[in-house]
Tab-separated table of C-alpha atoms and ligand atoms in Angstrom:
chain	number	residue	atom	x	y	z
A	402	MET	CA	123.681	202.207	87.976
A	403	LYS	CA	126.655	202.402	85.982
A	404	ARG	CA	129.956	201.763	87.638
A	405	LYS	CA	132.689	201.917	85.219
A	406	VAL	CA	133.754	205.020	85.270
A	407	THR	CA	135.124	206.409	81.846
A	408	LYS	CA	134.652	210.310	82.234
A	409	ALA	CA	136.680	213.123	83.728
A	410	VAL	CA	136.203	216.077	84.713
A	411	PHE	CA	140.107	218.797	85.508
A	412	PRO	CA	138.719	222.271	86.807
A	413	VAL	CA	142.322	224.497	85.568
A	414	ALA	CA	139.589	227.469	85.634
A	415	GLY	CA	141.307	229.240	88.887
A	416	LEU	CA	143.388	232.299	89.346
A	417	GLY	CA	145.906	231.068	90.137
A	418	THR	CA	146.695	233.688	92.908
A	419	ARG	CA	148.926	231.770	94.932
A	420	PHE	CA	151.754	232.203	91.885
A	421	LEU	CA	151.085	235.168	91.351
A	422	PRO	CA	153.230	236.832	88.692
A	423	ALA	CA	154.480	234.208	86.990
A	424	THR	CA	150.198	233.315	86.838
A	425	LYS	CA	149.951	236.046	85.072
A	426	SER	CA	150.525	234.542	81.591
A	427	ILE	CA	151.207	230.819	82.312
A	428	PRO	CA	148.311	228.480	83.297
A	429	LYS	CA	149.480	226.900	87.333
A	430	GLU	CA	148.565	223.353	85.663
A	431	ILE	CA	152.073	224.241	82.672
A	432	MET	CA	154.215	224.893	85.469
A	433	THR	CA	156.172	221.795	85.755
A	434	LEU	CA	158.007	218.450	88.248
A	435	VAL	CA	161.223	218.635	86.452
A	436	ASP	CA	160.504	218.460	82.598
A	437	ARG	CA	156.546	217.794	83.064
A	438	PRO	CA	153.639	219.930	83.483
A	439	LEU	CA	150.871	218.965	86.436
A	440	ILE	CA	147.968	218.414	84.002
A	441	GLN	CA	151.151	215.340	82.501
A	442	TYR	CA	150.972	214.253	86.131
A	443	ALA	CA	146.987	214.116	86.563
A	444	ILE	CA	145.822	212.764	82.784
A	445	ASP	CA	148.706	210.127	83.269
A	446	GLU	CA	146.715	209.264	86.634
A	447	ALA	CA	143.470	209.106	84.890
A	448	ARG	CA	144.755	207.108	81.609
A	449	ALA	CA	146.014	204.480	84.573
A	450	ALA	CA	142.480	204.579	85.823
A	451	GLY	CA	140.910	203.802	82.805
A	452	ILE	CA	139.925	206.670	81.436
A	453	LYS	CA	138.688	207.817	78.206
A	454	GLU	CA	137.138	211.218	77.668
A	455	PHE	CA	138.895	214.093	79.519
A	456	ILE	CA	136.993	217.069	80.111
A	457	PHE	CA	139.199	220.277	80.824
A	458	VAL	CA	137.301	223.170	82.559
A	459	THR	CA	139.361	226.879	81.256
A	460	SER	CA	138.857	229.831	81.615
A	461	ARG	CA	140.565	233.457	79.726
A	462	GLY	CA	144.366	233.148	79.308
A	463	LYS	CA	144.692	229.000	79.539
A	464	GLY	CA	145.688	228.675	75.965
A	465	ALA	CA	148.939	226.661	76.737
A	466	LEU	CA	146.785	224.146	78.407
A	467	GLU	CA	144.772	223.006	74.820
A	468	ASP	CA	148.323	223.277	72.674
A	469	TYR	CA	150.170	221.321	74.975
A	470	PHE	CA	147.464	218.773	73.991
A	471	ASP	CA	148.205	219.471	70.121
A	472	HIS	CA	150.508	217.901	68.041
A	473	ALA	CA	152.934	219.439	67.224
A	474	PRO	CA	153.979	218.078	63.863
A	475	GLU	CA	157.461	220.509	62.707
A	476	LEU	CA	158.987	219.582	66.160
A	477	GLU	CA	158.324	215.555	65.774
A	478	GLY	CA	159.308	215.241	62.434
A	479	SER	CA	163.243	217.666	63.349
A	480	LEU	CA	163.294	214.981	65.529
A	481	ARG	CA	162.837	212.706	63.568
A	482	LYS	CA	165.120	213.405	61.178
A	483	LYS	CA	167.620	213.713	64.138
A	484	GLY	CA	167.202	210.672	65.593
A	485	LYS	CA	165.943	211.336	68.532
A	486	LYS	CA	164.359	208.821	69.584
A	487	ASP	CA	163.375	209.362	73.272
A	488	LEU	CA	162.220	212.408	73.124
A	489	LEU	CA	160.167	211.757	70.779
A	490	ASN	CA	157.690	208.981	72.768
A	491	ALA	CA	158.013	211.878	75.526
A	492	LEU	CA	156.849	214.093	72.880
A	493	LYS	CA	153.606	211.357	72.281
A	494	SER	CA	152.979	210.629	75.653
A	495	THR	CA	150.907	214.278	75.476
A	496	ASN	CA	149.120	213.225	72.248
A	497	MET	CA	145.708	212.304	73.209
A	498	ASP	CA	143.220	210.697	70.248
A	499	SER	CA	140.441	212.426	67.933
A	500	GLY	CA	137.588	213.371	70.077
A	501	ALA	CA	139.244	212.771	73.808
A	502	ILE	CA	139.750	215.774	74.479
A	503	ALA	CA	137.318	218.671	75.576
A	504	TYR	CA	137.360	221.949	76.592
A	505	ILE	CA	134.786	224.038	78.420
A	506	ARG	CA	134.861	227.650	79.639
A	507	GLN	CA	134.060	229.079	83.066
A	508	HIS	CA	132.962	232.383	82.188
A	509	LYS	CA	133.783	233.642	85.830
A	510	ALA	CA	136.118	231.644	88.891
A	511	LEU	CA	132.517	230.983	90.461
A	512	GLY	CA	134.156	228.580	92.298
A	513	LEU	CA	135.219	224.563	91.995
A	514	GLY	CA	131.292	223.417	92.322
A	515	HIS	CA	130.898	225.674	89.529
A	516	ALA	CA	133.359	225.066	87.623
A	517	VAL	CA	131.610	221.204	87.410
A	518	TRP	CA	128.818	222.365	87.073
A	519	CYS	CA	130.267	223.946	83.336
A	520	ALA	CA	130.618	220.507	82.063
A	521	ARG	CA	127.303	219.142	82.741
A	522	ARG	CA	126.184	218.619	79.552
A	523	LEU	CA	129.704	216.544	78.880
A	524	ILE	CA	128.731	214.956	82.051
A	525	ALA	CA	125.960	213.747	80.972
A	526	ASN	CA	123.966	210.594	83.096
A	527	GLU	CA	126.967	208.960	84.170
A	528	PRO	CA	129.256	209.172	86.852
A	529	PHE	CA	132.774	210.590	86.467
A	530	ALA	CA	135.651	211.131	88.256
A	531	VAL	CA	137.120	214.909	88.739
A	532	ILE	CA	140.313	215.753	88.386
A	533	LEU	CA	142.683	218.493	90.801
A	534	PRO	CA	145.883	218.961	88.622
A	535	ASP	CA	147.683	220.595	91.584
A	536	ASP	CA	147.028	217.524	94.058
A	537	VAL	CA	150.235	215.792	92.598
A	538	ILE	CA	149.925	212.050	93.825
A	539	ALA	CA	152.673	209.656	93.736
A	540	ALA	CA	151.570	206.366	94.373
A	541	GLU	CA	152.536	202.664	92.868
A	542	GLN	CA	149.082	202.956	92.486
A	543	SER	CA	147.097	205.742	90.864
A	544	CYS	CA	145.467	207.514	93.176
A	545	LEU	CA	141.983	207.070	90.579
A	546	GLN	CA	142.727	203.986	89.994
A	547	GLN	CA	142.762	202.440	94.029
A	548	MET	CA	139.635	204.881	93.961
A	549	VAL	CA	138.352	203.111	90.738
A	550	GLU	CA	138.470	199.970	91.867
A	551	ALA	CA	137.275	200.814	95.228
A	552	TYR	CA	133.868	202.554	93.752
A	553	ALA	CA	132.970	199.384	91.505
A	554	ASP	CA	131.430	197.609	94.874
A	555	THR	CA	130.568	200.633	96.657
A	556	GLY	CA	128.413	202.942	94.303
A	557	GLY	CA	128.096	206.480	95.205
A	558	CYS	CA	130.679	209.182	95.679
A	559	MET	CA	133.720	208.919	96.507
A	560	VAL	CA	136.221	212.069	97.923
A	561	ALA	CA	140.400	210.990	98.502
A	562	ALA	CA	140.437	211.579	101.808
A	563	MET	CA	144.256	211.875	103.558
A	564	GLU	CA	144.698	212.692	107.659
A	565	VAL	CA	146.172	215.570	108.704
A	566	PRO	CA	147.159	217.509	111.276
A	567	PRO	CA	144.120	220.114	113.447
A	568	GLU	CA	145.409	222.772	112.971
A	569	LYS	CA	145.547	222.547	108.842
A	570	ALA	CA	142.442	221.503	108.896
A	571	PRO	CA	140.710	224.790	108.293
A	572	SER	CA	142.282	224.266	104.326
A	573	TYR	CA	140.373	221.848	103.678
A	574	GLY	CA	136.690	220.339	103.463
A	575	VAL	CA	136.659	217.869	106.390
A	576	LEU	CA	134.814	214.673	107.184
A	577	ASP	CA	132.448	213.168	109.686
A	578	VAL	CA	132.992	210.107	109.923
A	579	ARG	CA	129.934	208.024	109.843
A	580	ASP	CA	131.793	204.457	110.095
A	581	ASP	CA	135.621	203.873	109.128
A	582	MET	CA	135.650	200.684	107.976
A	583	GLY	CA	139.710	200.895	107.214
A	584	SER	CA	141.068	202.721	103.381
A	585	LEU	CA	136.872	203.591	102.861
A	586	VAL	CA	134.779	205.547	105.432
A	587	SER	CA	131.550	206.241	105.077
A	588	VAL	CA	130.483	209.503	106.053
A	589	ASN	CA	127.447	211.702	107.706
A	590	GLY	CA	128.826	214.893	106.972
A	591	MET	CA	131.183	217.449	104.865
A	592	VAL	CA	132.331	220.700	106.128
A	593	GLU	CA	134.624	222.747	103.886
A	594	LYS	CA	136.802	225.037	105.349
A	595	PRO	CA	136.431	225.195	109.655
A	596	LYS	CA	137.718	225.959	112.392
A	597	MET	CA	139.912	224.181	113.993
A	598	GLU	CA	137.875	223.444	116.762
A	599	GLU	CA	134.971	222.538	115.106
A	600	ALA	CA	137.211	219.749	112.491
A	601	PRO	CA	134.962	216.476	113.061
A	602	SER	CA	137.280	214.659	112.462
A	603	ASN	CA	141.432	214.965	111.478
A	604	LEU	CA	140.305	213.012	107.154
A	605	ALA	CA	140.579	215.889	104.282
A	606	VAL	CA	139.307	215.656	101.216
A	607	ILE	CA	142.132	216.260	98.575
A	608	GLY	CA	141.152	216.545	94.590
A	609	ARG	CA	140.099	213.588	93.462
A	610	TYR	CA	136.418	213.060	93.539
A	611	ILE	CA	133.812	210.310	91.425
A	612	LEU	CA	130.104	210.972	92.175
A	613	THR	CA	127.634	210.549	90.281
A	614	PRO	CA	125.243	212.482	88.101
A	615	ASN	CA	122.961	213.747	91.036
A	616	VAL	CA	125.900	215.547	92.033
A	617	LEU	CA	125.583	218.105	88.927
A	618	GLN	CA	121.270	218.258	90.088
A	619	ASN	CA	121.985	219.291	93.537
A	620	LEU	CA	125.052	221.813	92.242
A	621	ASN	CA	121.827	224.074	89.970
A	622	LYS	CA	120.303	224.076	93.710
A	623	ILE	CA	122.881	225.254	96.449
A	624	LYS	CA	123.829	228.691	97.023
A	625	GLN	CA	127.840	230.097	97.470
A	626	GLY	CA	129.245	228.786	100.575
A	627	ALA	CA	132.536	228.945	101.518
A	628	GLY	CA	134.817	231.719	100.838
A	629	GLY	CA	131.622	233.373	98.392
A	630	GLU	CA	131.991	230.288	95.577
A	631	ILE	CA	130.252	227.455	94.804
A	632	GLN	CA	131.717	224.308	96.906
A	633	LEU	CA	131.879	221.002	95.583
A	634	THR	CA	131.944	219.922	98.887
A	635	ASP	CA	128.468	221.208	99.699
A	636	ALA	CA	126.582	219.485	96.464
A	637	ILE	CA	128.316	216.174	97.883
A	638	ALA	CA	127.185	216.465	101.385
A	639	ARG	CA	123.857	217.205	100.315
A	640	GLU	CA	124.148	213.883	98.766
A	641	ILE	CA	124.110	212.681	102.459
A	642	GLU	CA	120.436	214.734	103.159
A	643	ASP	CA	119.478	213.063	100.926
A	644	GLY	CA	120.481	209.330	102.526
A	645	ARG	CA	122.578	208.432	99.675
A	646	ASP	CA	125.960	206.930	99.913
A	647	VAL	CA	129.163	208.944	100.266
A	648	PHE	CA	132.449	207.468	101.247
A	649	GLY	CA	135.910	208.658	102.183
A	650	TYR	CA	139.073	206.748	100.257
A	651	ARG	CA	142.343	206.385	102.078
A	652	PHE	CA	144.420	206.734	99.182
A	653	ARG	CA	148.152	204.446	99.273
A	654	GLY	CA	150.004	207.251	98.167
A	655	GLN	CA	152.065	210.451	98.991
A	656	ARG	CA	150.124	213.878	97.906
A	657	TYR	CA	151.579	217.380	97.101
A	658	ASP	CA	149.973	220.450	97.437
A	659	CYS	CA	151.189	222.069	94.077
A	660	GLY	CA	148.946	224.876	94.561
A	661	SER	CA	150.961	226.291	97.473
A	662	LYS	CA	154.219	227.097	97.326
A	663	ALA	CA	155.784	224.870	99.549
A	664	GLY	CA	154.388	222.592	98.406
A	665	TYR	CA	155.351	222.108	94.882
A	666	LEU	CA	159.405	222.758	95.999
A	667	GLN	CA	158.576	219.672	98.207
A	668	ALA	CA	157.344	217.793	94.820
A	669	THR	CA	160.202	219.395	93.080
A	670	VAL	CA	163.203	217.300	95.235
A	671	ALA	CA	160.132	214.206	95.432
A	672	PHE	CA	160.308	213.703	92.052
A	673	GLY	CA	163.883	215.442	91.350
A	674	LEU	CA	164.640	212.115	93.366
A	675	SER	CA	163.263	210.437	92.397
A	676	ARG	CA	164.198	209.970	89.032
A	677	PRO	CA	167.861	208.147	88.030
A	678	GLU	CA	169.621	210.790	86.038
A	679	LEU	CA	169.639	213.472	88.329
A	680	ARG	CA	169.534	211.272	91.437
A	681	ASP	CA	173.023	211.733	92.790
A	682	GLU	CA	173.944	215.264	91.429
A	683	PHE	CA	170.798	216.672	92.493
A	684	GLY	CA	171.090	214.792	95.784
A	685	ALA	CA	175.134	215.649	96.152
A	686	TYR	CA	173.403	218.547	95.712
A	687	LEU	CA	170.208	219.521	98.621
A	688	ASP	CA	173.234	216.895	100.595
A	689	GLU	CA	175.693	220.347	100.749
A	690	MET	CA	172.521	223.149	101.396
A	691	VAL	CA	171.440	221.169	104.543
A	692	SER	CA	175.198	221.514	105.494
A	693	LEU	CA	175.569	224.611	104.662
A	694	ARG	CA	172.259	225.306	106.432
A	695	GLN	CA	173.378	223.623	110.220
A	696	ALA	CA	176.881	225.502	109.832
A	697	ALA	CA	175.104	228.558	108.979
A	698	GLU	CA	172.761	228.195	112.592
B	344	UTP	P1	142.317	226.785	93.963
B	344	UTP	O1	141.309	226.814	95.753
B	344	UTP	O2	143.456	225.885	94.291
B	344	UTP	O3	142.593	227.900	93.500
B	344	UTP	O4	141.364	226.152	93.350
B	344	UTP	P2	143.183	228.435	92.230
B	344	UTP	O5	142.891	229.587	91.899
B	344	UTP	O6	143.713	227.762	91.150
B	344	UTP	O7	144.277	228.983	93.263
B	344	UTP	P3	144.761	230.761	94.306
B	344	UTP	O8	143.903	229.551	95.401
B	344	UTP	O9	144.129	231.398	93.384
B	344	UTP	O10	145.599	230.535	94.122
B	344	UTP	C1	141.685	225.008	93.026
B	344	UTP	C2	140.960	223.706	91.584
B	344	UTP	O11	139.838	224.136	91.608
B	344	UTP	C3	140.035	225.179	89.944
B	344	UTP	C4	141.048	225.789	90.536
B	344	UTP	O12	141.499	225.666	88.963
B	344	UTP	C5	141.781	224.202	90.835
B	344	UTP	O13	142.246	223.146	90.374
B	344	UTP	N1	139.081	225.725	89.925
B	344	UTP	C6	139.187	226.509	91.206
B	344	UTP	C7	138.472	226.022	89.326
B	344	UTP	O14	138.517	225.792	88.103
B	344	UTP	N2	137.196	226.653	88.794
B	344	UTP	C8	137.070	228.149	90.235
B	344	UTP	O15	136.481	228.926	89.717
B	344	UTP	C9	137.672	228.114	90.811
């Protein structure tokens, strides 16, 4: 089985209801952390991991995403004329090679598993990565790159895993751990959104996966799971039932759940503070806010 991963699927067809009314006309993935949309962080992470083909699963109302990755000749021309090199470079990072990016429609939001299945013909018969752009991960080495390196040794399927407090388990897919080897764990099973008392561990699956094409076959077979959606975790769990290896990977980095308001705001603060040109002014403002809040209590 080929262990090099060069294709990544970006499922961006969800309704983004937690950010309504903004997401009525703006795709969630276009929302910005400082000055870069969430999708740009995901693309940069994939590129750092050696991904060459980028497959977007989109839906109605996501046109802004396609435009974002298109060239902008008028804008570039005008910046060039004015000698604005920094801004030109910022724009260049959004350009994709011809043919490197593909868009597939998910006609109905039937769940993450269904979104990935929609990309089956483009994935064909090779291992592939899945990146959920609303999980933003700040890390020295890109999270997917860490996983791709680990995957070269393990094969099988691999999901990014993170420790969560028990009361948060019902919001995640949770791993039933067979063997804990440190950054890698082998897995007996996975439960999507368990009740707190039924969670098999404190290791939650977050939005990075490396999957074998078998998972696409499994998606053909499975029925709607938790929340009436076709769950990707159910299709991965099938791999284990069929006797194939599934691993959890404890990545090094800080993950922000930018699909939720609180997570998005936390990420905005963290990424703002990490920018040298903003650190002083923004940091001073935050200090002031904290002092005002304490004084009011
Ligand atoms: P979420 O569970 O965050 O759902 O999806 P959502 O629709 O984006 O947002 P809320 O919960 O309504 O606020 C996780 C990922 O799976 C994709 C989403 O685009 C997101 O990247 N997804 C989800 C699909 O592509 N299709 C679906 O049918 C469901």
